[in-house]
Short mmCIF file of C-alpha atoms in Angstrom, two decimals:
data_model
loop_
_atom_site.label_atom_id
_atom_site.label_comp_id
_atom_site.label_asym_id
_atom_site.label_seq_id
_atom_site.Cartn_x
_atom_site.Cartn_y
_atom_site.Cartn_z
CA UNK A 164 0.00 0.00 0.00
CA UNK A 165 1.31 3.42 -0.96
CA UNK A 166 2.47 5.51 1.94
CA UNK A 167 1.75 9.19 2.47
CA UNK A 168 4.25 11.92 3.09
CA UNK A 169 4.13 12.90 6.72
CA UNK A 170 4.13 16.66 7.15
CA UNK A 171 5.59 17.55 10.51
CA UNK A 172 6.48 20.80 12.15
CA UNK A 173 10.20 21.56 11.82
CA UNK A 174 12.18 21.07 14.99
CA UNK A 175 13.40 24.17 16.75
CA UNK A 176 16.83 22.67 17.43
CA UNK A 177 18.92 20.05 15.65
CA UNK A 178 21.83 18.08 17.00
CA UNK A 179 24.27 17.24 14.22
CA UNK A 180 27.82 15.96 14.72
CA UNK A 181 30.05 16.27 11.69
CA UNK A 182 32.52 13.92 13.37
CA UNK A 183 29.95 11.07 13.52
CA UNK A 184 29.04 11.42 9.85
CA UNK A 185 32.55 10.82 8.48
CA UNK A 186 33.14 7.06 7.99
CA UNK A 187 35.96 5.62 10.04
CA UNK A 188 37.66 4.26 6.91
CA UNK A 189 37.41 7.44 4.85
CA UNK A 190 40.70 8.57 3.30
CA UNK A 191 40.47 12.05 4.84
CA UNK A 192 40.58 10.52 8.33
CA UNK A 193 43.68 8.54 7.44
CA UNK A 194 45.64 11.42 5.94
CA UNK A 195 44.52 13.98 8.55
CA UNK A 196 46.69 12.22 11.14
CA UNK A 197 49.81 13.20 9.20
CA UNK A 198 49.03 16.82 8.31
CA UNK A 199 50.76 19.22 10.69
CA UNK A 200 50.45 22.90 9.73
CA UNK A 201 51.04 24.50 13.13
CA UNK A 202 54.00 26.60 11.99
CA UNK A 203 52.28 27.80 8.84
CA UNK A 204 51.23 31.26 10.00
CA UNK A 205 54.66 32.15 11.36
CA UNK A 206 56.38 31.19 8.12
CA UNK A 207 53.88 33.11 5.98
CA UNK A 208 53.76 36.25 8.16
CA UNK A 209 56.29 38.20 6.01
CA UNK A 210 54.05 37.79 2.97
CA UNK A 211 51.01 39.47 4.58
CA UNK A 212 50.39 43.14 5.34
CA UNK A 213 49.88 44.35 8.91
CA UNK A 214 46.87 46.45 7.88
CA UNK A 215 43.69 45.85 5.92
CA UNK A 216 41.03 43.16 6.08
CA UNK A 217 41.94 39.77 7.54
CA UNK A 218 42.94 37.33 4.84
CA UNK A 219 41.64 33.84 4.20
CA UNK A 220 43.21 31.44 6.71
CA UNK A 221 46.34 30.06 4.98
CA UNK A 222 45.90 26.69 6.71
CA UNK A 223 42.47 26.41 5.09
CA UNK A 224 43.97 27.14 1.69
CA UNK A 225 46.65 24.46 2.10
CA UNK A 226 44.16 21.87 3.35
CA UNK A 227 41.94 22.59 0.36
CA UNK A 228 44.90 22.17 -1.99
CA UNK A 229 45.78 18.84 -0.37
CA UNK A 230 42.19 17.70 -0.90
CA UNK A 231 42.46 18.70 -4.55
CA UNK A 232 45.65 16.76 -5.15
CA UNK A 233 44.76 13.71 -3.04
CA UNK A 234 41.43 13.25 -4.81
CA UNK A 235 42.41 14.41 -8.30
CA UNK A 236 40.28 17.58 -8.33
CA UNK A 237 42.14 19.69 -10.88
CA UNK A 238 39.76 22.65 -11.29
CA UNK A 239 39.99 25.35 -8.61
CA UNK A 240 36.34 26.27 -9.16
CA UNK A 241 35.26 22.68 -8.76
CA UNK A 242 37.50 22.25 -5.71
CA UNK A 243 35.77 25.14 -3.94
CA UNK A 244 32.37 23.66 -4.81
CA UNK A 245 33.36 20.19 -3.59
CA UNK A 246 34.69 21.50 -0.27
CA UNK A 247 31.47 23.48 0.17
CA UNK A 248 29.23 20.44 -0.41
CA UNK A 249 31.23 17.45 0.86
CA UNK A 250 31.00 16.82 4.60
CA UNK A 251 34.27 14.86 4.70
CA UNK A 252 36.14 17.67 2.98
CA UNK A 253 34.59 20.21 5.39
CA UNK A 254 35.75 18.09 8.31
CA UNK A 255 39.29 17.88 6.96
CA UNK A 256 39.42 21.64 6.31
CA UNK A 257 38.10 22.41 9.85
CA UNK A 258 35.13 24.31 8.44
CA UNK A 259 32.30 22.71 10.39
CA UNK A 260 28.82 23.17 8.93
CA UNK A 261 28.81 26.96 8.87
CA UNK A 262 32.36 27.78 7.75
CA UNK A 263 32.63 29.76 4.55
CA UNK A 264 34.60 28.43 1.60
CA UNK A 265 36.79 30.98 -0.23
CA UNK A 266 35.62 32.12 -3.63
CA UNK A 267 37.55 30.42 -6.39
CA UNK A 268 38.94 33.76 -7.60
CA UNK A 269 40.35 34.57 -4.13
CA UNK A 270 41.73 31.05 -3.91
CA UNK A 271 43.41 31.41 -7.30
CA UNK A 272 44.95 34.82 -6.52
CA UNK A 273 46.57 33.51 -3.34
CA UNK A 274 47.84 30.39 -5.04
CA UNK A 275 49.27 32.20 -8.06
CA UNK A 276 50.66 35.13 -6.08
CA UNK A 277 51.56 34.97 -2.42
CA UNK A 278 52.15 31.23 -2.12
CA UNK A 279 54.36 31.04 -5.22
CA UNK A 280 56.76 33.53 -3.65
CA UNK A 281 56.99 31.83 -0.25
CA UNK A 282 58.41 28.36 -1.03
CA UNK A 283 55.56 27.14 1.14
CA UNK A 284 54.79 23.98 -0.78
CA UNK A 285 58.35 22.71 -0.41
CA UNK A 286 57.94 23.11 3.37
CA UNK A 287 54.63 21.24 3.29
CA UNK A 288 56.27 18.39 1.37
CA UNK A 289 59.21 18.22 3.79
CA UNK A 290 56.85 18.24 6.78
CA UNK A 291 55.10 15.16 5.37
CA UNK A 292 58.47 13.54 4.60
CA UNK A 293 59.66 14.04 8.18
CA UNK A 294 56.55 12.24 9.37
CA UNK A 295 57.38 9.36 7.00
CA UNK A 296 60.85 9.20 8.54
CA UNK A 297 59.43 9.20 12.08
CA UNK A 298 57.09 6.39 11.14
CA UNK A 299 60.12 4.43 9.84
CA UNK A 300 58.70 4.05 6.36
CA UNK A 301 62.03 5.07 4.80
CA UNK A 302 64.89 2.59 4.94
CA UNK A 303 67.47 4.94 3.44
CA UNK A 304 69.46 2.07 1.90
CA UNK A 305 68.23 2.01 -1.68
CA UNK A 306 66.96 5.00 -3.64
CA UNK A 307 65.59 5.02 -7.19
CA UNK A 308 65.57 8.04 -9.49
CA UNK A 309 63.60 8.71 -12.63
CA UNK A 310 61.79 11.45 -14.54
CA UNK A 311 58.47 11.67 -16.32
CA UNK A 312 57.10 14.17 -18.81
CA UNK A 313 54.08 16.29 -17.87
CA UNK A 314 52.41 18.41 -20.52
CA UNK A 315 52.71 22.14 -19.96
CA UNK A 316 49.77 24.53 -20.07
CA UNK A 317 50.88 25.76 -23.46
CA UNK A 318 49.19 25.48 -26.85
CA UNK A 319 51.41 23.51 -29.22
CA UNK A 320 49.89 25.24 -32.25
CA UNK A 321 50.94 28.69 -31.03
CA UNK A 322 54.63 27.93 -30.64
CA UNK A 323 57.18 30.08 -32.46
CA UNK A 324 60.41 28.89 -34.03
CA UNK A 325 63.19 28.66 -31.47
CA UNK A 326 65.74 30.73 -33.39
CA UNK A 327 63.34 33.66 -33.58
CA UNK A 328 63.30 34.09 -29.78
CA UNK A 329 60.45 35.66 -27.83
CA UNK A 330 58.68 38.71 -29.26
CA UNK A 331 59.57 42.00 -27.48
CA UNK A 332 55.98 42.53 -26.38
CA UNK A 333 55.76 39.16 -24.60
CA UNK A 334 54.95 39.58 -20.91
CA UNK A 335 53.55 37.56 -18.03
CA UNK A 336 54.44 35.76 -14.82
CA UNK A 337 55.70 32.64 -16.60
CA UNK A 338 57.98 34.72 -18.83
CA UNK A 339 59.39 36.63 -15.86
CA UNK A 340 60.13 33.33 -14.11
CA UNK A 341 61.80 31.99 -17.25
CA UNK A 342 64.06 35.04 -17.55
CA UNK A 343 64.99 34.65 -13.87
CA UNK A 344 66.28 31.08 -14.40
CA UNK A 345 68.15 31.49 -17.70
CA UNK A 346 71.40 30.55 -15.94
CA UNK A 347 69.87 27.59 -14.09
CA UNK A 348 70.91 24.32 -15.72
CA UNK A 349 67.61 22.79 -14.71
CA UNK A 350 65.77 25.00 -17.17
CA UNK A 351 68.03 26.75 -19.67
CA UNK A 352 71.75 26.33 -19.15
CA UNK A 353 72.03 22.54 -19.41
CA UNK A 354 72.31 22.60 -23.20
CA UNK A 355 73.18 25.11 -25.90
CA UNK A 356 70.87 23.44 -28.40
CA UNK A 357 68.13 25.80 -29.57
CA UNK A 358 64.70 24.18 -29.22
CA UNK A 359 62.67 23.74 -32.37
CA UNK A 360 59.75 25.72 -30.96
CA UNK A 361 59.22 28.03 -27.98
CA UNK A 362 55.90 28.75 -26.29
CA UNK A 363 55.23 32.52 -26.00
CA UNK A 364 53.08 31.87 -22.91
CA UNK A 365 55.52 29.51 -21.12
CA UNK A 366 59.02 29.64 -22.66
CA UNK A 367 60.57 27.42 -19.96
CA UNK A 368 58.49 24.48 -21.22
CA UNK A 369 60.44 22.30 -23.65
CA UNK A 370 59.24 21.16 -27.05
CA UNK A 371 59.59 17.36 -27.10
CA UNK A 372 58.50 14.38 -29.12
CA UNK A 373 59.77 11.79 -26.63
CA UNK A 374 56.45 9.92 -26.50
CA UNK A 375 56.65 9.06 -30.16
CA UNK A 376 53.41 10.79 -31.20
CA UNK A 377 52.74 14.47 -31.71
CA UNK A 378 55.35 16.72 -30.12
CA UNK A 379 54.22 18.97 -27.28
CA UNK A 380 55.49 21.42 -24.68
CA UNK A 381 56.39 19.74 -21.40
CA UNK A 382 58.25 19.81 -18.11
CA UNK A 383 59.91 16.89 -16.35
CA UNK A 384 58.97 15.87 -12.84
CA UNK A 385 61.92 14.12 -11.18
CA UNK A 386 61.43 11.74 -8.26
CA UNK A 387 63.93 10.34 -5.78
CA UNK A 388 62.20 7.37 -4.14
CA UNK A 389 63.07 5.09 -1.27
CA UNK A 390 62.40 1.65 -2.73
CA UNK A 391 61.45 0.00 0.57
CA UNK A 392 57.93 1.49 0.65
CA UNK A 393 58.01 3.72 -2.47
CA UNK A 394 58.06 6.92 -0.40
CA UNK A 395 59.05 10.00 -2.41
CA UNK A 396 62.18 11.39 -0.74
CA UNK A 397 62.51 14.41 -3.03
CA UNK A 398 60.99 15.98 -6.11
CA UNK A 399 62.35 18.48 -8.61
CA UNK A 400 60.95 20.22 -11.68
CA UNK A 401 63.18 20.62 -14.74
CA UNK A 402 62.95 21.26 -18.43
CA UNK A 403 62.42 18.11 -20.46
CA UNK A 404 66.01 17.24 -21.43
CA UNK A 405 68.34 14.52 -20.15
CA UNK A 406 71.09 16.85 -18.92
CA UNK A 407 68.65 18.67 -16.65
CA UNK A 408 67.32 15.38 -15.27
CA UNK A 409 70.86 14.29 -14.29
CA UNK A 410 71.37 17.64 -12.54
CA UNK A 411 68.06 17.17 -10.71
CA UNK A 412 69.18 13.72 -9.50
CA UNK A 413 72.34 15.22 -8.01
CA UNK A 414 70.40 18.03 -6.34
CA UNK A 415 67.88 15.66 -4.81
CA UNK A 416 70.52 13.28 -3.47
CA UNK A 417 72.54 16.12 -1.93
CA UNK A 418 69.42 17.71 -0.45
CA UNK A 419 68.28 14.46 1.15
CA UNK A 420 71.73 14.08 2.72
CA UNK A 421 71.96 17.68 3.98
CA UNK A 422 68.40 18.15 5.27
CA UNK A 423 67.40 14.67 6.43
CA UNK A 424 70.67 12.75 6.80
CA UNK A 425 69.36 10.15 4.34
CA UNK A 426 72.49 8.66 2.82
CA UNK A 427 71.65 5.90 0.32
CA UNK A 428 74.00 2.97 -0.08
CA UNK A 429 72.85 2.36 -3.66
CA UNK A 430 71.05 4.26 -6.41
CA UNK A 431 68.77 2.61 -8.96
CA UNK A 432 68.31 4.23 -12.35
CA UNK A 433 68.09 3.71 -16.09
CA UNK A 434 70.64 4.69 -18.74
CA UNK A 435 69.65 8.36 -18.53
CA UNK A 436 71.76 8.43 -15.35
CA UNK A 437 74.45 6.09 -16.69
CA UNK A 438 76.89 8.61 -18.13
CA UNK A 439 80.51 8.27 -17.08
CA UNK A 440 80.49 11.61 -15.24
CA UNK A 441 77.33 10.73 -13.27
CA UNK A 442 78.64 7.29 -12.31
CA UNK A 443 81.93 8.84 -11.20
CA UNK A 444 80.03 11.37 -9.10
CA UNK A 445 78.14 8.57 -7.36
CA UNK A 446 81.10 6.30 -6.71
CA UNK A 447 84.04 8.64 -6.14
CA UNK A 448 82.33 11.60 -4.44
CA UNK A 449 79.58 9.89 -2.42
CA UNK A 450 80.45 6.21 -2.24
CA UNK A 451 77.04 5.15 -3.60
CA UNK A 452 76.75 1.85 -5.46
CA UNK A 453 75.56 2.56 -9.03
CA UNK A 454 72.73 0.14 -9.76
CA UNK A 455 72.37 2.09 -12.99
CA UNK A 456 72.37 0.99 -16.62
CA UNK A 457 75.62 2.21 -18.20
CA UNK A 458 75.19 4.63 -21.09
CA UNK A 459 77.63 3.19 -23.62
CA UNK A 460 77.90 4.04 -27.34
CA UNK A 461 81.24 2.36 -27.99
CA UNK A 462 79.75 -0.49 -30.04
CA UNK A 463 80.72 -0.34 -33.72
CA UNK A 464 78.44 -1.21 -36.61
CA UNK A 465 81.03 -1.41 -39.41
CA UNK A 466 82.23 -4.92 -38.52
CA UNK A 467 85.42 -3.82 -36.76
CA UNK A 468 86.28 -4.65 -33.17
CA UNK A 469 84.42 -2.60 -30.55
CA UNK A 470 86.11 -1.42 -27.38
CA UNK A 471 84.78 -4.41 -25.42
CA UNK A 472 87.04 -6.65 -27.50
CA UNK A 473 90.05 -5.03 -25.81
CA UNK A 474 91.01 -6.20 -22.32
CA UNK A 475 92.27 -3.72 -19.75
CA UNK A 476 95.16 -4.72 -17.49
CA UNK A 477 94.78 -2.73 -14.26
CA UNK A 478 98.21 -3.70 -12.96
CA UNK A 479 100.18 -2.46 -15.98
CA UNK A 480 97.68 0.18 -17.09
CA UNK A 481 97.55 -1.11 -20.66
CA UNK A 482 94.92 -2.54 -23.01
CA UNK A 483 95.40 -5.83 -24.82
CA UNK A 484 94.01 -6.12 -28.33
CA UNK A 485 92.42 -9.37 -29.64
CA UNK A 486 95.87 -10.35 -30.98
CA UNK A 487 97.43 -9.89 -27.54
CA UNK A 488 99.43 -6.73 -28.37
CA UNK A 489 99.56 -3.87 -25.81
CA UNK A 490 98.03 -0.41 -26.21
CA UNK A 491 99.77 2.16 -24.01
CA UNK A 492 99.12 5.77 -23.04
CA UNK A 493 101.11 8.87 -22.22
CA UNK A 494 98.45 9.92 -19.71
CA UNK A 495 97.45 13.05 -21.64
CA UNK A 496 93.80 13.98 -21.06
CA UNK A 497 91.52 14.91 -23.97
CA UNK A 498 87.82 15.68 -24.41
CA UNK A 499 87.71 18.37 -21.71
CA UNK A 500 90.09 16.37 -19.52
CA UNK A 501 87.73 13.40 -19.20
CA UNK A 502 89.36 10.82 -21.50
CA UNK A 503 92.72 9.06 -21.83
CA UNK A 504 93.74 7.58 -25.20
CA UNK A 505 95.56 4.23 -25.45
CA UNK A 506 97.42 3.66 -28.74
CA UNK A 507 98.84 0.54 -30.32
CA UNK A 508 102.20 0.45 -32.03
CA UNK A 509 102.12 1.08 -35.81
CA UNK A 510 104.60 -1.76 -36.26
CA UNK A 511 102.30 -4.19 -34.44
CA UNK A 512 99.21 -3.09 -36.38
CA UNK A 513 100.84 -3.20 -39.84
CA UNK A 514 102.00 -6.77 -39.34
CA UNK A 515 98.78 -7.98 -37.66
CA UNK A 516 96.55 -10.48 -39.45
CA UNK A 517 93.48 -8.94 -37.76
CA UNK A 518 94.11 -5.43 -39.08
CA UNK A 519 91.16 -5.57 -41.52
CA UNK A 520 88.84 -6.15 -38.56
CA UNK A 521 90.53 -3.68 -36.23
CA UNK A 522 91.88 -0.54 -37.96
CA UNK A 523 91.58 -0.92 -41.77
CA UNK A 524 91.58 2.85 -42.38
CA UNK A 525 94.12 4.05 -39.80
CA UNK A 526 97.81 3.26 -39.23
CA UNK A 527 97.17 2.01 -35.69
CA UNK A 528 94.28 1.38 -33.35
CA UNK A 529 93.49 3.66 -30.43
CA UNK A 530 91.06 3.04 -27.57
CA UNK A 531 89.58 5.81 -25.41
CA UNK A 532 89.18 5.26 -21.66
CA UNK A 533 87.15 7.56 -19.44
CA UNK A 534 88.70 8.78 -16.20
CA UNK A 535 85.49 7.40 -14.62
CA UNK A 536 85.90 3.97 -16.23
CA UNK A 537 86.32 2.33 -12.84
CA UNK A 538 82.83 3.48 -11.85
CA UNK A 539 81.47 2.28 -15.21
CA UNK A 540 83.05 -1.14 -14.66
CA UNK A 541 81.48 -1.30 -11.20
CA UNK A 542 78.06 -0.50 -12.68
CA UNK A 543 78.49 -3.18 -15.36
CA UNK A 544 79.51 -5.76 -12.77
CA UNK A 545 76.50 -4.92 -10.58
CA UNK A 546 74.16 -5.09 -13.59
CA UNK A 547 75.22 -8.65 -14.36
CA UNK A 548 74.77 -9.81 -10.75
CA UNK A 549 71.73 -11.03 -8.85
CA UNK A 550 71.55 -7.69 -7.02
CA UNK A 551 71.43 -5.89 -10.36
CA UNK A 552 68.52 -8.00 -11.58
CA UNK A 553 66.69 -7.31 -8.32
CA UNK A 554 67.31 -3.59 -8.69
CA UNK A 555 65.84 -3.56 -12.19
CA UNK A 556 62.67 -5.09 -10.75
CA UNK A 557 62.53 -2.62 -7.85
CA UNK A 558 62.92 0.26 -10.28
CA UNK A 559 59.36 -0.36 -11.41
CA UNK A 560 58.11 1.12 -8.13
CA UNK A 561 58.99 4.60 -9.30
CA UNK A 562 57.24 3.99 -12.63
CA UNK A 563 54.12 3.01 -10.69
CA UNK A 564 54.29 6.32 -8.83
CA UNK A 565 54.26 8.19 -12.13
CA UNK A 566 51.27 6.13 -13.27
CA UNK A 567 49.51 6.96 -9.98
CA UNK A 568 50.37 10.65 -10.46
CA UNK A 569 48.75 10.79 -13.88
CA UNK A 570 45.81 8.41 -13.48
CA UNK A 571 44.69 8.84 -9.87
CA UNK A 572 45.86 12.35 -9.08
CA UNK A 573 45.12 13.31 -12.71
CA UNK A 574 48.26 15.39 -13.08
CA UNK A 575 48.77 14.62 -16.76
CA UNK A 576 48.77 18.32 -17.65
CA UNK A 577 49.87 21.31 -15.61
CA UNK A 578 47.48 24.07 -14.56
CA UNK A 579 50.18 26.54 -13.54
CA UNK A 580 52.76 27.99 -15.92
CA UNK A 581 56.41 28.83 -15.48
CA UNK A 582 59.22 27.13 -13.53
CA UNK A 583 57.71 28.10 -10.15
CA UNK A 584 54.29 26.86 -11.21
CA UNK A 585 55.74 23.49 -12.25
CA UNK A 586 57.64 23.22 -8.95
CA UNK A 587 54.49 23.98 -6.94
CA UNK A 588 52.38 21.42 -8.78
CA UNK A 589 54.96 18.64 -8.62
CA UNK A 590 55.82 19.31 -4.96
CA UNK A 591 52.21 19.30 -3.74
CA UNK A 592 51.41 16.23 -5.82
CA UNK A 593 54.38 14.38 -4.26
CA UNK A 594 53.20 15.41 -0.78
CA UNK A 595 49.73 14.06 -1.61
CA UNK A 596 51.20 10.77 -2.82
CA UNK A 597 53.19 10.36 0.41
CA UNK A 598 50.09 11.13 2.48
CA UNK A 599 48.11 8.49 0.61
CA UNK A 600 50.95 6.02 1.05
CA UNK A 601 51.08 6.60 4.82
CA UNK A 602 47.30 6.26 5.03
CA UNK A 603 47.63 2.85 3.36
CA UNK A 604 50.63 1.55 5.32
CA UNK A 605 49.76 2.78 8.83
CA UNK A 606 46.44 1.44 10.17
CA UNK A 607 43.93 3.81 11.72
CA UNK A 608 43.60 3.62 15.50
CA UNK A 609 40.19 2.55 16.77
CA UNK A 610 37.78 5.47 17.17
CA UNK A 611 36.29 5.97 20.59
CA UNK A 612 32.52 6.50 20.65
CA UNK A 613 31.50 10.17 20.86
#
């Protein structure tokens, strides 16, 4: 039988507890345990005026941003609407039922202005990282490093040819930031190669076709990850070229040592970090085992012997060719003082039966040896061992983080422009990923009845 709507007089008073209406297993409860913003106001005080109307609470703004990144809410307008309507988000932002949510325009002005000048998001990330260290989620023995391309907020069809430079009338925050980092190897000074196209709206973004499809403007987000629990130890934004990514790896390793005393015993990485200079930096300057694929282009394709056919004698400091003849060196450095040349005797080469397969077009064979060849040999030896095979498998953890960044957090395209905008987005996203990881690894304590 069909029921009838009961019309009752509205109650004069309601008792509503926001705390009781948030499920015990909701993600906001789990991550709220690890968000500590007590020192926020003191750090931001220099960026606020002593007169005028009171500003929006900066802690509220940061909590709203964390909600946006943790739950993949990319639009600032939609984020404000979601925080206004969602009880769990209101609870996390300490708004209660009556608290007002900032207008999206006010939210955007603070994010694009005051916060971008304060280095606040780096401090938020490091606060979360310190909590990870206290919870013993970071082993500090093995780190992995890698980079991933993120599309810039720049229209690929409006790019101008790189050799034409920026038009004189070009102006904007992203352009000012680009001009400020022209000498920074992470964005401009790592290579002298002129890019094919430059974006007038975000010139620090790099034109790249690395994905194999249509080329686009992009930045690189660089992660340094502790492989024990896939916690992000550091994050750095760079332009999308290999030289800048290697520089970012060095910066992140040194920063983790200086600020958190996290000294890795080994570093896992692909061939992008396998240059001789990078391997030498790891082994000789920091004593870190290079579980890194060696970047080696010594193989020949013309049928003659490659360098691997020559055996190095460490005791006598000579190479032995396939015929057993020695190649010696005077010790003179070439190639910007990074390479030593070992030369065979002309008499030995002219009388050798293997000359057609060794040096058919030169009087004698010469073999270059990097001053970092010892570190390269160590990396090759590790790669062929059981530990090296294990490291290649563990390296996938950092690739999974990039997949999580793009698919769950939905950071497959930037919303902010310029080097500072890229840093802010990548840093907050990494903080959100660490918060989600802690929420998963550390169980919630039992809630006591209200």
